[in-house]
Amino acid sequence: MKLHTTTTMSLLLFLLLGSSCLQVSMSGSAFCDSKCSFRCSKAGRHDDCLKYCGICCAECNCVPSGTSGNKDECPCYRDKTTGKGSRKRSKCP
C-alpha cells in the first residue's frame, strides 16, 4: 500500500511540474509570436521573416521594436549571423 501512495504522489508531482513548465513555454511562445508578427508585418518574405524572427526571439528573449532596424535594442538579436567570412550576414530580420 505504501508503494502505491508513493507512486501516486510522484505522479501528481510530475504532472504539476510538467504543467507549470508547459505554461511558461507557451507564454514565451505567445510573446515571440506577437512581437515577430509585428516585426514581419511589412516583410516581402513574410513566412521566412516569421521563422527566423521566432528562432532569434526564442534564443535572445527579445525582438527590436518597429518593422526594421532598431537592432541595437537587442544585442543578442543583432549579433546572430549566418555564414562565414565575407558571406556572413544577419540571421535575424
CSV table of C-alpha atoms in Angstrom, one decimal:
chain,number,residue,atom,x,y,z
A,1,MET,CA,0.0,0.0,0.0
A,2,LYS,CA,2.9,2.4,0.8
A,3,LEU,CA,4.4,1.8,-2.7
A,4,HIS,CA,1.0,2.8,-4.3
A,5,THR,CA,0.8,6.0,-2.3
A,6,THR,CA,4.4,6.9,-3.1
A,7,THR,CA,3.8,6.3,-6.8
A,8,THR,CA,0.6,8.3,-6.8
A,9,MET,CA,2.4,11.2,-5.1
A,10,SER,CA,5.3,11.1,-7.5
A,11,LEU,CA,2.9,11.1,-10.5
A,12,LEU,CA,1.0,14.1,-9.1
A,13,LEU,CA,4.2,16.0,-8.5
A,14,PHE,CA,5.4,15.2,-12.0
A,15,LEU,CA,2.1,16.4,-13.5
A,16,LEU,CA,2.1,19.6,-11.5
A,17,LEU,CA,5.7,20.4,-12.5
A,18,GLY,CA,5.1,19.4,-16.1
A,19,SER,CA,2.0,21.7,-16.5
A,20,SER,CA,3.9,24.7,-15.0
A,21,CYS,CA,6.8,24.2,-17.5
A,22,LEU,CA,4.3,24.0,-20.3
A,23,GLN,CA,2.6,27.2,-19.3
A,24,VAL,CA,5.9,29.0,-19.2
A,25,SER,CA,7.0,27.8,-22.6
A,26,MET,CA,3.6,28.7,-24.1
A,27,SER,CA,3.7,32.2,-22.7
A,28,GLY,CA,7.2,32.7,-24.1
A,29,SER,CA,5.9,31.5,-27.5
A,30,ALA,CA,3.0,33.9,-27.3
A,31,PHE,CA,5.5,36.8,-26.6
A,32,CYS,CA,7.6,35.8,-29.6
A,33,ASP,CA,4.6,35.3,-31.9
A,34,SER,CA,3.2,38.7,-31.2
A,35,LYS,CA,6.5,40.6,-31.4
A,36,CYS,CA,7.5,38.8,-34.6
A,37,SER,CA,4.1,39.2,-36.2
A,38,PHE,CA,4.5,43.0,-35.9
A,39,ARG,CA,8.2,42.9,-36.8
A,40,CYS,CA,7.5,41.0,-40.0
A,41,SER,CA,4.2,42.7,-40.9
A,42,LYS,CA,5.8,44.6,-43.9
A,43,ALA,CA,8.3,41.9,-44.9
A,44,GLY,CA,8.3,40.8,-48.5
A,45,ARG,CA,9.0,37.2,-47.5
A,46,HIS,CA,6.6,37.1,-44.5
A,47,ASP,CA,6.9,33.4,-43.8
A,48,ASP,CA,10.7,33.4,-43.8
A,49,CYS,CA,10.7,36.5,-41.6
A,50,LEU,CA,8.4,34.9,-39.1
A,51,LYS,CA,10.5,31.7,-39.0
A,52,TYR,CA,13.9,33.4,-38.4
A,53,CYS,CA,12.4,36.1,-36.1
A,54,GLY,CA,10.9,33.3,-34.0
A,55,ILE,CA,14.2,31.4,-33.8
A,56,CYS,CA,16.1,34.6,-32.8
A,57,CYS,CA,13.4,35.6,-30.2
A,58,ALA,CA,13.5,32.2,-28.6
A,59,GLU,CA,17.2,32.4,-28.2
A,60,CYS,CA,17.5,36.0,-27.2
A,61,ASN,CA,14.2,36.7,-25.4
A,62,CYS,CA,13.8,40.0,-27.2
A,63,VAL,CA,12.8,41.4,-30.6
A,64,PRO,CA,13.7,45.0,-31.6
A,65,SER,CA,10.8,47.5,-31.9
A,66,GLY,CA,9.5,48.5,-35.3
A,67,THR,CA,9.3,46.6,-38.6
A,68,SER,CA,13.0,47.1,-39.3
A,69,GLY,CA,16.2,48.5,-37.8
A,70,ASN,CA,16.5,49.3,-34.1
A,71,LYS,CA,18.7,46.1,-33.6
A,72,ASP,CA,20.8,47.9,-31.0
A,73,GLU,CA,17.9,47.5,-28.6
A,74,CYS,CA,18.7,43.8,-28.6
A,75,PRO,CA,22.4,43.0,-29.0
A,76,CYS,CA,21.9,39.2,-29.0
A,77,TYR,CA,19.4,39.5,-31.8
A,78,ARG,CA,21.7,42.0,-33.7
A,79,ASP,CA,24.8,39.8,-33.4
A,80,LYS,CA,23.4,36.5,-34.7
A,81,THR,CA,24.8,35.8,-38.1
A,82,THR,CA,24.8,33.1,-40.8
A,83,GLY,CA,27.7,32.1,-43.0
A,84,LYS,CA,31.4,32.7,-42.6
A,85,GLY,CA,33.9,35.3,-43.7
A,86,SER,CA,32.7,37.6,-46.5
A,87,ARG,CA,29.4,35.6,-46.7
A,88,LYS,CA,28.4,36.5,-43.1
A,89,ARG,CA,25.1,38.2,-42.8
A,90,SER,CA,22.5,38.9,-40.2
A,91,LYS,CA,20.4,35.8,-39.2
A,92,CYS,CA,17.6,37.8,-37.6
A,93,PRO,CA,15.2,40.1,-39.6
